[in-house]
Coordinates of C-alpha atoms in Angstrom, one line a residue:
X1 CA 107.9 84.4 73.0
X2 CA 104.1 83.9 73.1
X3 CA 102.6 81.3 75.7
X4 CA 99.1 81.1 75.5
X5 CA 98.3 84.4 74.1
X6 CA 100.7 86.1 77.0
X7 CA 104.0 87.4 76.6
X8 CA 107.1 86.2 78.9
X9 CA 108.9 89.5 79.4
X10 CA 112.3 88.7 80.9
X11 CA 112.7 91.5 83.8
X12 CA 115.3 93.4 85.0
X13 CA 116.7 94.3 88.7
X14 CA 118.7 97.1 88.0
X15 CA 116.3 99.4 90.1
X16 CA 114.6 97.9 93.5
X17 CA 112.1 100.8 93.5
X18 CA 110.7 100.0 90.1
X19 CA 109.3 96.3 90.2
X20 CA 109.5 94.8 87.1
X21 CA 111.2 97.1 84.8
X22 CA 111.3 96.0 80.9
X23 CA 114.3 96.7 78.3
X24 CA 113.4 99.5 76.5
X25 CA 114.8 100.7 73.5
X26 CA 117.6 103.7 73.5
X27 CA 115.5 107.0 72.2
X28 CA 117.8 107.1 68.9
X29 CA 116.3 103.7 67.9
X30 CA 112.2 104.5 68.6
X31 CA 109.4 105.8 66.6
X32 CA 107.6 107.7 69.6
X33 CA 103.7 109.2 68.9
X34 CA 103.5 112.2 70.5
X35 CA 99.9 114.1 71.0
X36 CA 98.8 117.7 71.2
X37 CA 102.3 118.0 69.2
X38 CA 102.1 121.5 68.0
X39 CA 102.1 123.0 71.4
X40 CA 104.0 123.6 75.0
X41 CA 105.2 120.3 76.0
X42 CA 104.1 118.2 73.1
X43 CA 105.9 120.5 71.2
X44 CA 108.9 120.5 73.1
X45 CA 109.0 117.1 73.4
X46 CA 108.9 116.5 69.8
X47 CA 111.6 118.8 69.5
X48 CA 114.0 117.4 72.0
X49 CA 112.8 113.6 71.1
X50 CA 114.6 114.2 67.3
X51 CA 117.3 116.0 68.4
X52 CA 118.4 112.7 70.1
X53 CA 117.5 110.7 67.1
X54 CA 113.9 109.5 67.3
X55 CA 111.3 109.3 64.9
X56 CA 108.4 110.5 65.7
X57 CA 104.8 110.6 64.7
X58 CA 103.1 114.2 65.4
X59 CA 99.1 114.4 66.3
X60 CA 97.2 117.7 66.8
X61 CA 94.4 119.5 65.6
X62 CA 96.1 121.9 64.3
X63 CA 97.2 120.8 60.3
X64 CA 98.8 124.0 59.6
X65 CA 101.1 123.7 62.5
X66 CA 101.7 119.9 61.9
X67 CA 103.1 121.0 58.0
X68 CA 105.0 123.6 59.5
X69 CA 106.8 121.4 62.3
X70 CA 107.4 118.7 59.8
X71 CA 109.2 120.6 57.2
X72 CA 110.9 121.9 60.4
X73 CA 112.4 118.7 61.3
X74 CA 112.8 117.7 57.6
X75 CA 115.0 121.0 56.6
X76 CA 117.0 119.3 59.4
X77 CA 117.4 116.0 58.4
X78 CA 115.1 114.3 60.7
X79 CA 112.2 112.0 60.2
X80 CA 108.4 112.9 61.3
X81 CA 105.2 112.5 60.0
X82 CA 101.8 114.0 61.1
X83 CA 98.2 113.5 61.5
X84 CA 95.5 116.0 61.9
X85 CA 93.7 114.4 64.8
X86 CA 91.2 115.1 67.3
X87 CA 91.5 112.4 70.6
X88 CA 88.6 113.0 71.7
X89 CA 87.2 110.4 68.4
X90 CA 88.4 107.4 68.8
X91 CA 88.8 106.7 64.9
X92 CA 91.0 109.6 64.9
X93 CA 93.0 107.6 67.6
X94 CA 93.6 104.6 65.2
X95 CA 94.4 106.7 62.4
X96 CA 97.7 107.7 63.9
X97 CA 98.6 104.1 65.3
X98 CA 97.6 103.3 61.8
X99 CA 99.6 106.1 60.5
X100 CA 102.6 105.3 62.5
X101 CA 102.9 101.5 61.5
X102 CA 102.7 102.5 57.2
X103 CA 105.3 104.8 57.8
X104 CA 107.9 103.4 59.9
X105 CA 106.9 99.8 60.3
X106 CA 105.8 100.0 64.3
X107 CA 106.1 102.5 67.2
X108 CA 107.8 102.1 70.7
X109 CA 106.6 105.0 73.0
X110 CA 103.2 106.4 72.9
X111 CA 102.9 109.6 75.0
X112 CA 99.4 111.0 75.4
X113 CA 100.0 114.7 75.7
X114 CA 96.6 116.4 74.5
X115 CA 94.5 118.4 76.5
X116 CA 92.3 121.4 77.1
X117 CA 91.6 123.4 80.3
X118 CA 88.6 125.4 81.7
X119 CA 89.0 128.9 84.3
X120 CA 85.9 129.0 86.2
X121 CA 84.0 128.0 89.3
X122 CA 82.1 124.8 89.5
X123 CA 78.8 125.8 89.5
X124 CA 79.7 128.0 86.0
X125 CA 81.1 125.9 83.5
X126 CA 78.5 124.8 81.3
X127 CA 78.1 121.1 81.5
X128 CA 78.8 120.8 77.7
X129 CA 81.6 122.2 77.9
X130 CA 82.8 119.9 80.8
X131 CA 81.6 117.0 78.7
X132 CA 83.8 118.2 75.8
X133 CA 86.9 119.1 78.1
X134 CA 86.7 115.5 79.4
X135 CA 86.7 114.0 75.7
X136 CA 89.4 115.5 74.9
X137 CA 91.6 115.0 78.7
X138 CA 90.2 111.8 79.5
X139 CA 89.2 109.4 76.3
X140 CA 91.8 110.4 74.5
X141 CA 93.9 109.1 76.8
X142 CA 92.2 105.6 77.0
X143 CA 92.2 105.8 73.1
X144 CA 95.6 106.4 72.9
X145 CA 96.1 103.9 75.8
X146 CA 94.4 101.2 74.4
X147 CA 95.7 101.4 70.8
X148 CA 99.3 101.5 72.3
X149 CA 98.9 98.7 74.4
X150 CA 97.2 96.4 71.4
X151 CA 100.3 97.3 69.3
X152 CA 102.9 96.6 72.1
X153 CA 101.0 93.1 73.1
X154 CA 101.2 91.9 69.0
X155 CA 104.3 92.6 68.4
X156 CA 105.8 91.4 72.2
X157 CA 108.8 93.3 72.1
X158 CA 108.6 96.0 74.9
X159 CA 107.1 99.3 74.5
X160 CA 106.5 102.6 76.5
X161 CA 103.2 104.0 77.4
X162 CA 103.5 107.6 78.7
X163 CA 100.4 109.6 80.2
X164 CA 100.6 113.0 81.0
X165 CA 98.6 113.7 84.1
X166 CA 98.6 117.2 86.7
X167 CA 99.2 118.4 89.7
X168 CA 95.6 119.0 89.8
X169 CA 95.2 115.4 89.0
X170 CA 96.7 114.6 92.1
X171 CA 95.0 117.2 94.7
X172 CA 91.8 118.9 93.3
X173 CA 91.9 123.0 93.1
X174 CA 89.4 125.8 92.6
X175 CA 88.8 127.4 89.7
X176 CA 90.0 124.8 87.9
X177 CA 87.7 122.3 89.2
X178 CA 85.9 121.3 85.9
X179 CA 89.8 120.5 84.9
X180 CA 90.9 118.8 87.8
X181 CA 88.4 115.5 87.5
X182 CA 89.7 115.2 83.8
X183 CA 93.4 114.5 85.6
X184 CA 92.0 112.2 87.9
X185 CA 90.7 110.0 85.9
X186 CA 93.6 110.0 83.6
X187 CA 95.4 109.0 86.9
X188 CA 93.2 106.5 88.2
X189 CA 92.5 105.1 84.5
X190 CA 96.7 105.1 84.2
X191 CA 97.1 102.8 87.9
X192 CA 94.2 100.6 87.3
X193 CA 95.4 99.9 83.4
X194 CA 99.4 99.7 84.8
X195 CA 98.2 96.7 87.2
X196 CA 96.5 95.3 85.0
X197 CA 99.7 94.6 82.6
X198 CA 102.0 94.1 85.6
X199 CA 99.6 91.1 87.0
X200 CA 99.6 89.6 83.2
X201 CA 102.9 90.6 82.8
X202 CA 102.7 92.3 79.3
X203 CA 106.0 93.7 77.2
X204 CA 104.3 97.7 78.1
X205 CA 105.9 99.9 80.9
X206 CA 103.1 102.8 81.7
X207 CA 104.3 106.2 83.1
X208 CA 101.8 108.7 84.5
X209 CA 103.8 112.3 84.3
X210 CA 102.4 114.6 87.2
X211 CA 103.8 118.3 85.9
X212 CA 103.4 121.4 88.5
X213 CA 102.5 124.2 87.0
X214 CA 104.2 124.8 83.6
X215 CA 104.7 128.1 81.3
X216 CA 102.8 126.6 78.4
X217 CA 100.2 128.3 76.1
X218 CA 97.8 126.3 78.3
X219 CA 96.2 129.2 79.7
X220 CA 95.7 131.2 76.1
X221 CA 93.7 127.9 74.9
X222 CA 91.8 127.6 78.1
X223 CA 88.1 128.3 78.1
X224 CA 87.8 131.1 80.4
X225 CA 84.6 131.7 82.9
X226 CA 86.5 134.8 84.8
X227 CA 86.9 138.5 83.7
X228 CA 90.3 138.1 84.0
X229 CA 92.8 136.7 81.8
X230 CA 93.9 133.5 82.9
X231 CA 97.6 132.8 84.2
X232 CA 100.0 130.8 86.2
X233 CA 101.6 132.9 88.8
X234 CA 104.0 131.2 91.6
X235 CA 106.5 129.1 90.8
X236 CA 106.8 128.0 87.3
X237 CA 108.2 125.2 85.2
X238 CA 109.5 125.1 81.7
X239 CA 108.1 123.3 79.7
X240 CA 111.6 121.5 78.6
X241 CA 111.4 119.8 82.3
X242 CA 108.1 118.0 81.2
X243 CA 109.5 116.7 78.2
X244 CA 112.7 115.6 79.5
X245 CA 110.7 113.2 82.1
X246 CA 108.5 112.0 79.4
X247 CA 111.9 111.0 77.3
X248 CA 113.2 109.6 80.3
X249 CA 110.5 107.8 80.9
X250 CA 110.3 106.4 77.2
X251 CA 114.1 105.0 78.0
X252 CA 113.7 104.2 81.3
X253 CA 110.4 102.1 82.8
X254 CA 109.1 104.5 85.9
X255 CA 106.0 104.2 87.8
X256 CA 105.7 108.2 88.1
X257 CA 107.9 111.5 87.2
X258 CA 107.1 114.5 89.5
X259 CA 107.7 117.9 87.1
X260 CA 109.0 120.3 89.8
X261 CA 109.0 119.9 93.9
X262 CA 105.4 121.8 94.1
X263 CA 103.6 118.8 92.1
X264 CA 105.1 116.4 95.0
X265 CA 104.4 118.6 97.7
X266 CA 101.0 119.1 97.3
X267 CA 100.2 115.6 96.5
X268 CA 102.1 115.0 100.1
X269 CA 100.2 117.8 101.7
X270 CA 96.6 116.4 100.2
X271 CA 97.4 113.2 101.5
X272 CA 98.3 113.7 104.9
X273 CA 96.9 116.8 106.0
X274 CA 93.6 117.1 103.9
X275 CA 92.2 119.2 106.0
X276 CA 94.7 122.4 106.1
X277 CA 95.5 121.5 102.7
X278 CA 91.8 122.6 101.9
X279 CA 92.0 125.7 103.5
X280 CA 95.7 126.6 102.2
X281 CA 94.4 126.2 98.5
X282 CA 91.1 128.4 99.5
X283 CA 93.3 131.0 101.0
X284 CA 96.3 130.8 98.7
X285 CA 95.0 129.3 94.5
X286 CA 92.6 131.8 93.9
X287 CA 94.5 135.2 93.0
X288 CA 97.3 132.4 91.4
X289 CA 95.0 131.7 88.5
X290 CA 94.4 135.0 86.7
X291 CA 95.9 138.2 86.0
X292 CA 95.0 142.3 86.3
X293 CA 94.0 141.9 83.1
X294 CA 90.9 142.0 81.0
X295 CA 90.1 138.4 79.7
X296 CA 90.6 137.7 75.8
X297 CA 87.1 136.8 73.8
X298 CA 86.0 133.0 74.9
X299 CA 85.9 132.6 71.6
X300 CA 89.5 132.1 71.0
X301 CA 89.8 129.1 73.2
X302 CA 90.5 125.8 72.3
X303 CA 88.0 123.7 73.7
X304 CA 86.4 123.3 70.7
X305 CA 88.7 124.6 67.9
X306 CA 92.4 123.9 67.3
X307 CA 94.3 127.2 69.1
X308 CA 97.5 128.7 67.2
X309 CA 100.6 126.4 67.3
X310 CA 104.2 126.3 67.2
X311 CA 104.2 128.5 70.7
X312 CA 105.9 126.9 73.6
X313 CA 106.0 129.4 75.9
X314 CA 102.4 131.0 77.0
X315 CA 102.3 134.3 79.0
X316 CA 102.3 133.2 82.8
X317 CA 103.9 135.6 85.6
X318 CA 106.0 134.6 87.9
X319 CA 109.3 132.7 89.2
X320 CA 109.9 131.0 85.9
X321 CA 112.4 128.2 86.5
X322 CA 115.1 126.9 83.8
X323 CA 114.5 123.4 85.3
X324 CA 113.2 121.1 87.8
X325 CA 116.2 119.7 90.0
X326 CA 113.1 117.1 91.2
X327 CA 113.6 115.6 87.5
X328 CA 116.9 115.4 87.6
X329 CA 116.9 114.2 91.4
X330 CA 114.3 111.5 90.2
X331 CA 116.7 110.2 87.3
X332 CA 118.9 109.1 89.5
X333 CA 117.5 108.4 93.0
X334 CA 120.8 106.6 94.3
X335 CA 122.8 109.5 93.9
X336 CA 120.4 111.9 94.9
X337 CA 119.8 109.6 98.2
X338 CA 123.3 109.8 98.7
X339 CA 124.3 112.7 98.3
X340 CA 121.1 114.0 100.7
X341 CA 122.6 111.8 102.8
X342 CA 125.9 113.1 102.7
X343 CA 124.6 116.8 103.3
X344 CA 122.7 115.3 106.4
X345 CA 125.9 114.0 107.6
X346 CA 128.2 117.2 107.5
X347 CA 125.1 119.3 108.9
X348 CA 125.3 117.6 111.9
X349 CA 128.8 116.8 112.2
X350 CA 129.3 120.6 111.9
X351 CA 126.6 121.2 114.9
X352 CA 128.6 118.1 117.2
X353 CA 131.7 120.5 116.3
X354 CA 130.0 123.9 117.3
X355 CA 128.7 122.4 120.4
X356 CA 132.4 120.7 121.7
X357 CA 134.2 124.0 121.4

């Protein structure tokens, strides 16, 4: 019920470790807006989010692939709609909020999944194209934040705001380093906006999604500054592990999902030992981020232009993983405490034995 203009939100203690957690509706029963739809994890996500019943509202560049993936869901009896949209325009933005309430009446998760990457030193990368990269990474995310946030606060029934942030949002890298500011703002936008709504206490739980490195078509729509084709290598997340923290996260109010150990690790490692972590990256991301390959024409990339859709998968080498035990540890912490807890216990236990006979 509205008081003065506010919202009392009655809260939930079900989790200590998330402070005031709102009653979110069960996926089968949301309209979810998902951005940068028609590729890697917004694809996948859109995907897996009407296989469990949602509706959902599609957004990319890329019209084509928007027809495409909604005759897709159609042909299987689900419901989607789509907008061609660019998030780096803010009227674009309101066109899919707009968009979402004519055809389904509201919306009750809004994950803002868009964005574009650069390959390339610093002192490289053209400034227009950082400007651009940050359009896209950055204010489309406080577009899509804002217009989510407007909608949850006039209707007052509770709603899910997902951002999709980085590793490199978290730590900053090389190479990447025109990307890696995007991510932090996104995460320092996503805190300073999530206090803001706690203090007031508005109906709108706000994720921030930190993913590791995922085997995406993110590097094929990167613009690329090397001679070499631009890759993950290491240790690699599928995409489906992203996606399953942002549904989570659309059921389940969380302050952060880590996507794989790596993306928690090295925020750890930043944090505490700057330092060596600086000379670890300098030593160790380089040769990570490319492959011994010649690079594809800059022309191709995305920055700019929509790239070619309905891919999940890119063309990364590497340890490809089938899933990120971190997600499912961080789904249910309890268990995972205790059963951590439990392997502790028998580790030692088995040592006290060794040591008595």
């Amino acid at each position: 019920m509205a008081l003065n203009g506010r919202f009392n939100v009655k809260l939930s203690n079900k989790d200590p470790l998330e402070s005031k957690k709102l009653t979110l509706k069960p996926l089968k029963d949301q309209v979810i807006v998902i951005t940068g739809a028609t590729s890697g994890i917004g694809l996948v996500t859109a995907r897996m989010a009407v296989s469990k019943g949602a509706k959902v509202v599609l957004a990319a560049r890329n019209e084509e692939a928007l027809n495409q993936l909604v005759k897709e869901f159609s042909n299987k009896g689900y419901q989607a709609t789509y907008v061609k949209a660019d998030v780096g325009k803010e009227e674009d933005v309101n066109l899919v909020a707009e968009t979402a309430i004519k055809e389904f009446g509201t919306f009750d998760t809004w994950v803002n999944n868009a964005g574009v990457a650069i390959f390339g030193y610093a002192m490289d990368v053209h400034i227009d194209d950082m400007k651009r990269m940050h359009d896209t990474n950055y204010w489309g995310v406080v577009y899509g934040s804002r217009v989510a946030v407007k909608h949850f606060r006039e209707r007052g029934i509770p709603g899910a705001l997902i951002n999709v942030g980085s590793l490199f949002g978290d730590r900053g890298t090389l190479i990447q380093s025109t990307y890696a500011p995007s991510k932090f703002a996104v995460h320092g936008w996503t805190e300073s906006l999530r206090m803001e709504l706690e203090k007031e206490k508005e109906p709108v739980s706000v994720t921030l999604i930190h993913p590791g490195r995922i085997d995406t078509p993110y590097n094929e729509h990167a613009t690329n500054y090397l001679d070499k084709h631009p890759v993950h290598k290491g240790m690699i997340y599928p995409p489906q592990a992203v996606a399953e923290a942002i549904l989570y996260a659309a059921e389940h109010p969380k302050r952060d999902m880590f996507v794989g150990s790596q993306a928690k690790i090295v925020e750890l490692l930043g944090t505490l030992l700057p330092r060596f972590t600086d000379r670890l990256m300098e030593l160790l991301i380089p040769p990570t981020q490319y492959a011994n390959r010649p690079s594809t024409p800059n022309k191709d990339n995305g920055l700019y232009h929509p790239g070619y859709g309905l891919h999940e998968r890119g063309t990364n080498e590497g340890w490809i993983r089938s899933r990120s035990l971190y997600v499912k540890a961080s789904k249910h912490p309890l268990l995972s405490f205790t059963l951590v807890g439990l392997g502790v216990l028998a580790l030692t236990n088995s040592k006290r034995k060794k040591k008595t006979t």
